[in-house]
Structure formats: C-alpha cells, structure tokens
Coordinates of C-alpha atoms in Angstrom, one line a residue:
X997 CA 13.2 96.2 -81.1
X998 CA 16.3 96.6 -83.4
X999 CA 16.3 100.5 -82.9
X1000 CA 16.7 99.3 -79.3
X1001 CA 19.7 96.4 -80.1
X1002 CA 21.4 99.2 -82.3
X1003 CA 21.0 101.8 -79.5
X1004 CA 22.7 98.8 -77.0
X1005 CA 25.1 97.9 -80.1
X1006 CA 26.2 101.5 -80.6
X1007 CA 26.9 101.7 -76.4
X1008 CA 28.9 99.2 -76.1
X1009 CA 31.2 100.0 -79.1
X1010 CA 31.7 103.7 -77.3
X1011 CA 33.2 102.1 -74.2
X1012 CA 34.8 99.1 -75.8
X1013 CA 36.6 102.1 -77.9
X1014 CA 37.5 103.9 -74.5
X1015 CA 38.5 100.6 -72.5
X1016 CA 40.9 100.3 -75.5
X1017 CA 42.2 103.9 -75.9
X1018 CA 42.4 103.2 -72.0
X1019 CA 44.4 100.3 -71.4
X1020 CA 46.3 100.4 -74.7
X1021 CA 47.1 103.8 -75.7
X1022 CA 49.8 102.2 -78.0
X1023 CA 47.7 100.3 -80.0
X1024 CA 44.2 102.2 -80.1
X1025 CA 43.5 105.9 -80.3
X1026 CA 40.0 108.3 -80.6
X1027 CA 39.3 110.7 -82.7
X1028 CA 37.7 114.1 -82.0
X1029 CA 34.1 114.3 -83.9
X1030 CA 34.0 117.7 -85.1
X1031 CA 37.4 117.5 -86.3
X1032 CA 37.0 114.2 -88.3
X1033 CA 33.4 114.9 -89.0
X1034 CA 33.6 115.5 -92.6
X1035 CA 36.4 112.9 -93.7
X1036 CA 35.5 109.8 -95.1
X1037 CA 38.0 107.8 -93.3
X1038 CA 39.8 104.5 -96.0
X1039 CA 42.0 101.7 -95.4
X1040 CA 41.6 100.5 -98.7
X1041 CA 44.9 100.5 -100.7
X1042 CA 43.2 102.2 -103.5
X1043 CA 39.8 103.7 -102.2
X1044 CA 37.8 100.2 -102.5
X1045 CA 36.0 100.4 -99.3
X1046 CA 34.7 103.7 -100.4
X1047 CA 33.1 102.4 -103.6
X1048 CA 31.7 99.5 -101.3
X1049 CA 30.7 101.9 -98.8
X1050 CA 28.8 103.9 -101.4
X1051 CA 27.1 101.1 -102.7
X1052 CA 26.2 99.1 -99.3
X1053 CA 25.5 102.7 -97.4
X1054 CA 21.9 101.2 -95.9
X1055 CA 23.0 98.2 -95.3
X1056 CA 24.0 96.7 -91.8
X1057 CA 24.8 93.5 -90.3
X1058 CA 26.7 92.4 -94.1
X1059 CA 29.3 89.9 -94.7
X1060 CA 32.2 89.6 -96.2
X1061 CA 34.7 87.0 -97.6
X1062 CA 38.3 88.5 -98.1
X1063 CA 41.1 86.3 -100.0
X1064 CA 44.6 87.6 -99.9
X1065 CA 43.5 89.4 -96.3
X1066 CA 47.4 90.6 -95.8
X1067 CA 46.3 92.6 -92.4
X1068 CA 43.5 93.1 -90.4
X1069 CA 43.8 97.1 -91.1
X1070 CA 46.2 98.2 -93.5
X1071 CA 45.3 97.9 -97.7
X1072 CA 42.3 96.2 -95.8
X1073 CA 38.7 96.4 -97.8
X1074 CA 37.1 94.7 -95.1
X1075 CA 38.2 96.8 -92.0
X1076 CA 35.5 100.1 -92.5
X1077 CA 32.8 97.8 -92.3
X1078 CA 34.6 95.6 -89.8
X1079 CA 34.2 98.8 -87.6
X1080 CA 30.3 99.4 -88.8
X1081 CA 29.4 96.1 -87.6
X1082 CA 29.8 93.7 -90.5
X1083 CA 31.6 89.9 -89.7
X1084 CA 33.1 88.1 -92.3
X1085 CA 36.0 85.4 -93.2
X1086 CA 39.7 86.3 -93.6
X1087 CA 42.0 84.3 -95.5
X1088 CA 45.6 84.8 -96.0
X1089 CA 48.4 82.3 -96.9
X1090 CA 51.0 84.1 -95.5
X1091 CA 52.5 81.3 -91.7
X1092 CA 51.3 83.7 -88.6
X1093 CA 49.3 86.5 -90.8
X1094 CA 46.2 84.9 -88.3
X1095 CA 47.8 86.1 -85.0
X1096 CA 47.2 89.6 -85.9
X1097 CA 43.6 89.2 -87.0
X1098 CA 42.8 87.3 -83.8
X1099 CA 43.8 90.1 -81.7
X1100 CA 42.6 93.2 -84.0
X1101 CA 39.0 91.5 -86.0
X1102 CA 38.5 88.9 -82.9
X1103 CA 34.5 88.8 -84.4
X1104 CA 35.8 87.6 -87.4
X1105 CA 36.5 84.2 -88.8
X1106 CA 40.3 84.2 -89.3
X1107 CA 41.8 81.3 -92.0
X1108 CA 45.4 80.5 -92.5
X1109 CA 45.2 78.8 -96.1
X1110 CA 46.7 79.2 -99.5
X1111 CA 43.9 79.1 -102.3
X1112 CA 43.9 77.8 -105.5
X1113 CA 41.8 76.3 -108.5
X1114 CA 43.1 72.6 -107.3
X1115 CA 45.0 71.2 -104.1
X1116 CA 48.7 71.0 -105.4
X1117 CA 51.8 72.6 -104.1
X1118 CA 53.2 75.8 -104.9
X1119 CA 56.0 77.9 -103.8
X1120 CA 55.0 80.6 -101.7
X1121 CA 57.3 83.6 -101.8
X1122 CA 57.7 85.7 -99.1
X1123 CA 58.7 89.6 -99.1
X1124 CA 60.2 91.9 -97.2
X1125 CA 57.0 93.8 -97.9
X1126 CA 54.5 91.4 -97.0
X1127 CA 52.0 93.2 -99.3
X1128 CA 53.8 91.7 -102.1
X1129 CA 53.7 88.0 -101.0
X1130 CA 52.6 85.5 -103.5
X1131 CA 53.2 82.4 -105.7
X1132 CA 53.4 83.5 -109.0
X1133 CA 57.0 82.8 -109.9
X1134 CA 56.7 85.0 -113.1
X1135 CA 55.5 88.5 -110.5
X1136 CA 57.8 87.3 -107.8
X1137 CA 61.0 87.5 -109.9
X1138 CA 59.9 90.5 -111.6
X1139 CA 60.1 92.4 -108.0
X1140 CA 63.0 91.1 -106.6
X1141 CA 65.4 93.3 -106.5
X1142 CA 62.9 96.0 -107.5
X1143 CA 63.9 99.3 -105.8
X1144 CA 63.9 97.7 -102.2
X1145 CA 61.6 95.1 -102.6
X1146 CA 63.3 91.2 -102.0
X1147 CA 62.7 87.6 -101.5
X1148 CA 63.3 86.9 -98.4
X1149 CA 62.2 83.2 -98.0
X1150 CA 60.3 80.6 -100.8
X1151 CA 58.1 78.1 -99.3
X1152 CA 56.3 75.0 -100.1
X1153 CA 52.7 75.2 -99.9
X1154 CA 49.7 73.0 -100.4
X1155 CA 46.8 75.0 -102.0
X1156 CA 42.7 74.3 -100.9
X1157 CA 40.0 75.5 -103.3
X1158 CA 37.9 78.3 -102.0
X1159 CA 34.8 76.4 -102.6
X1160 CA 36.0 73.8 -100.1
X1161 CA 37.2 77.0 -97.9
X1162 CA 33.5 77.8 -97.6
X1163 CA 32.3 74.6 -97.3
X1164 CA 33.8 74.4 -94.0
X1165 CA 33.9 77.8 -92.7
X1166 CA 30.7 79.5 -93.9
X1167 CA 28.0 79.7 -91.2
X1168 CA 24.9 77.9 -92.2
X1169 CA 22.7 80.4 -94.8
X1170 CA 24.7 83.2 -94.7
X1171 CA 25.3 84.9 -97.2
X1172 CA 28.1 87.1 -98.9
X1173 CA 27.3 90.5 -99.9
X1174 CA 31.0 90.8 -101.3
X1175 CA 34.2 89.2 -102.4
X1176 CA 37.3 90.4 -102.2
X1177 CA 40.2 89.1 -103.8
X1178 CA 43.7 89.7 -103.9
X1179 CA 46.4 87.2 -104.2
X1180 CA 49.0 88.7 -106.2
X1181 CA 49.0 87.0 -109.6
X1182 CA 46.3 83.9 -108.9
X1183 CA 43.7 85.9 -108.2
X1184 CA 42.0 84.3 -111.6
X1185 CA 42.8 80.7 -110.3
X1186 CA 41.2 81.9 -107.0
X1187 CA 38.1 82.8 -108.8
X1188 CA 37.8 79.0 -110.9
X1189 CA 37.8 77.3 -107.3
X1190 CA 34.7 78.9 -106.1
X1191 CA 31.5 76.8 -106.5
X1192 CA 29.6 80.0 -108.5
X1193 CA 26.2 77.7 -108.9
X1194 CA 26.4 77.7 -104.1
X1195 CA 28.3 80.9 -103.3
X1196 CA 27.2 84.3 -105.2
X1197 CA 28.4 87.4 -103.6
X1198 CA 26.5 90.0 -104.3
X1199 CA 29.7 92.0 -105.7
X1200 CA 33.1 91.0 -106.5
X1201 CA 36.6 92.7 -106.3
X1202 CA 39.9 91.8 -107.3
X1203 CA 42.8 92.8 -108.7
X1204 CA 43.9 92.4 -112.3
X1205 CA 47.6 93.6 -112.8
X1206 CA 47.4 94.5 -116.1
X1207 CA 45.8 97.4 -115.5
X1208 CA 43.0 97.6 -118.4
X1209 CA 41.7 100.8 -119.1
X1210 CA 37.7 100.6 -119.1
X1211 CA 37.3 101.1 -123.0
X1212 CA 39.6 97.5 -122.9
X1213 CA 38.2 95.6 -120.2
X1214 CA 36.6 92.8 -122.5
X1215 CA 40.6 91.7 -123.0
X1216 CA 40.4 91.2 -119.5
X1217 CA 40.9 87.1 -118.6
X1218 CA 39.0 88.3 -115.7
X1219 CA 36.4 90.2 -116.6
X1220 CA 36.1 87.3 -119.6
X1221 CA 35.7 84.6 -116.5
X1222 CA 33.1 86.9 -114.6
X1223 CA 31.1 87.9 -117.3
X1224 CA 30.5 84.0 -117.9
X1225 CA 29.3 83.4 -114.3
X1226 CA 26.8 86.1 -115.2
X1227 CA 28.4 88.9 -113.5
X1228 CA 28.7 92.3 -115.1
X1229 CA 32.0 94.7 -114.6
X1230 CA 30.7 97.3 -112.6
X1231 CA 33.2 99.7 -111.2
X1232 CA 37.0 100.1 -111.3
X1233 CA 40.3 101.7 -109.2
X1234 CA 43.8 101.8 -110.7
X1235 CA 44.3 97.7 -110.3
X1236 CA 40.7 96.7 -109.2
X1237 CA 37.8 95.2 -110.7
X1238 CA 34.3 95.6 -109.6
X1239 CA 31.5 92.8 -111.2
X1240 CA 27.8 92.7 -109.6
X1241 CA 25.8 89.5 -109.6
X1242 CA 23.6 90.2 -112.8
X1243 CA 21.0 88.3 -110.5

C-alpha cells in the first residue's frame, strides 16, 4: 500500500512540475535528468541541507521547524526536503516575508512572528539585503554601511516565545526531526524560549557568528546551552552548528 501512495505521490509531482513549467515559464523551470543526474542540487547558504540530507537519506514524510525562514528557496535549509516531500513550519519576522511562502511552500505552515526568550519589544531592522535582517542593535550597526549593505527602515516589534509558537501551530503528535535556526544575533535567545522537556528535534542547526573553530566549540554560549539540554555538537559549516538529541 505505501509503494502504491509513493508511486501516486511521485505522479502527481511530475505533472504538477509540468503544469508549472507550463503555465509559468517565468517562475518554474525542468531540468534535463541525465544532465543533472549526478549533482547534488543545495539551497542552503552554506551546504546545510546536504549534511541534513546525508543524515535523513531513508527517511520520508519528515518535518521541519525553520526560525529566521528569510525565503521559501533561497539560503533555505528546508526547501530540498520541501521538494522530497517533507511539511514543516516557517517562521520569519520580516512584514510580508509570508506572501512568498504561501505561493512557493503552499503545503507548509507559513508564520509571520518575531521570536524571542520573552514577549517584549524590540527593534527590528530591516536591510537592503533582507538576509541580513535582525534585531540585534550591536550586528545591525556593525553592517551598516558595510560595503553596500544599509538600514533601510527600524521597526518596533513585539517578540512571542517559540514554545508558545508551537503550542499553537504544531499539528497534534507530530514531531520534529529538525530545527533550524537563524535569526541574526538572537538565535541563542531563540533557543531559551523553546519548551526542550515538550519539543525535541531530533537535530538542531543554527548559526553562531563567532565562528568557533571545532577544537574551541566548548567557548561556544551555544554549544554551552545545547550541551545542557542534553544535546551533543555534532556537525559544523563555516557559521553553523549541528547538536543531535543525545536521546
């Protein structure tokens, strides 16, 4: 029976994929088999999704949470498995980042919410690059004016924990096989309002700016935090951390 469904699953991806490249040959293209067939295709900023892919190879049907989304494709750890069949939540702060997602991961659950470890209000700070949006004052200032890079508008924001987050939005029983995290300075604050005792992914990711190199991860506030909700450092890119649930 699910060879069946995943035969049925597979067919109707195929001619979704042509009604696309179809009627919107702006948007969506195909590409030839043979000629693609021995890339591993990314749209991780830094190679993430391959690391995931490596580790979740046999696995369909996963979830995913992703914090700091920015886009439904681009620096996106959540679109290859997206496209292999995976669901999961989407959060970004960012007024309007949803309206993309809605149209491009319409399976998905799309959130437009800042995260924090406490409802407050910060100032969010919007770039001209939106990968660099944020509201850490301290990073934000460092960039403006940064080769091209500026402010181009500050906002005030009220913050939700991401405990709350999936509270609300997490489909009864389901469980996360990863976390992604990326929020431009706050990413440890995003980690201190999850409820680690009700929601543990089976892998987090996130990004630690200060750039450790393995050999000095214990100096990590990060990897200091993790390790105390019994997860173990597991893999790391230039800015990413990797921790798997020692459970």
């Amino acid at each position: 029976m699910n060879f069946i469904f995943r035969k049925f699953r597979n067919i109707y991806k195929r001619l979704e994929n042509g009604f696309q490249v179809t009627v919107f040959p702006e948007k969506f293209s195909l590409y030839p088999k043979l000629q693609y067939l021995h890339h591993n295709l990314s749209y991780s900023q830094e190679g993430e999704d391959m690391i995931l892919s490596r580790f979740f190879e046999n696995k369909e049907n996963g979830f995913y949470v992703d914090v700091g989304a920015h886009h439904p494709q681009r620096f996106s750890n959540t679109y290859l498995f997206y496209m292999r069949g995976w669901r999961g939540i989407n959060i970004d702060a960012m007024p309007g980042s949803m309206e993309s997602f809605n149209k491009i991961r319409v399976c998905d659950i799309n959130l437009e919410f800042p995260i924090s470890d406490g409802h407050q209000t910060l100032t969010y700070y919007e770039f001209n690059e939106p990968a660099l949006n944020g509201f850490c004052r301290d990073i934000s200032m460092k960039r403006n004016g940064s080769g091209n890079y500026r402010i181009i508008s500050e906002k005030k924001m009220k913050t939700y924990t991401l405990s709350e987050i999936l509270d609300n939005y997490l489909p009864n029983g389901q469980n996360i096989d990863f976390l992604t995290i990326d929020v431009e300075g706050l990413d440890l604050q995003v980690l201190k309002s999850n409820n680690w005792h009700k929601y543990r992914p089976h892998i987090v990711l996130l990004e630690d700016l200060n750039r450790f190199p393995i050999s000095q991860i214990h100096k990590s506030d990060i990897a200091s935090f993790m390790e105390k909700q019994n997860y173990h450092f597991y893999a790391k890119s230039i800015h990413t951390l990797f921790f798997l649930n020692k459970n």
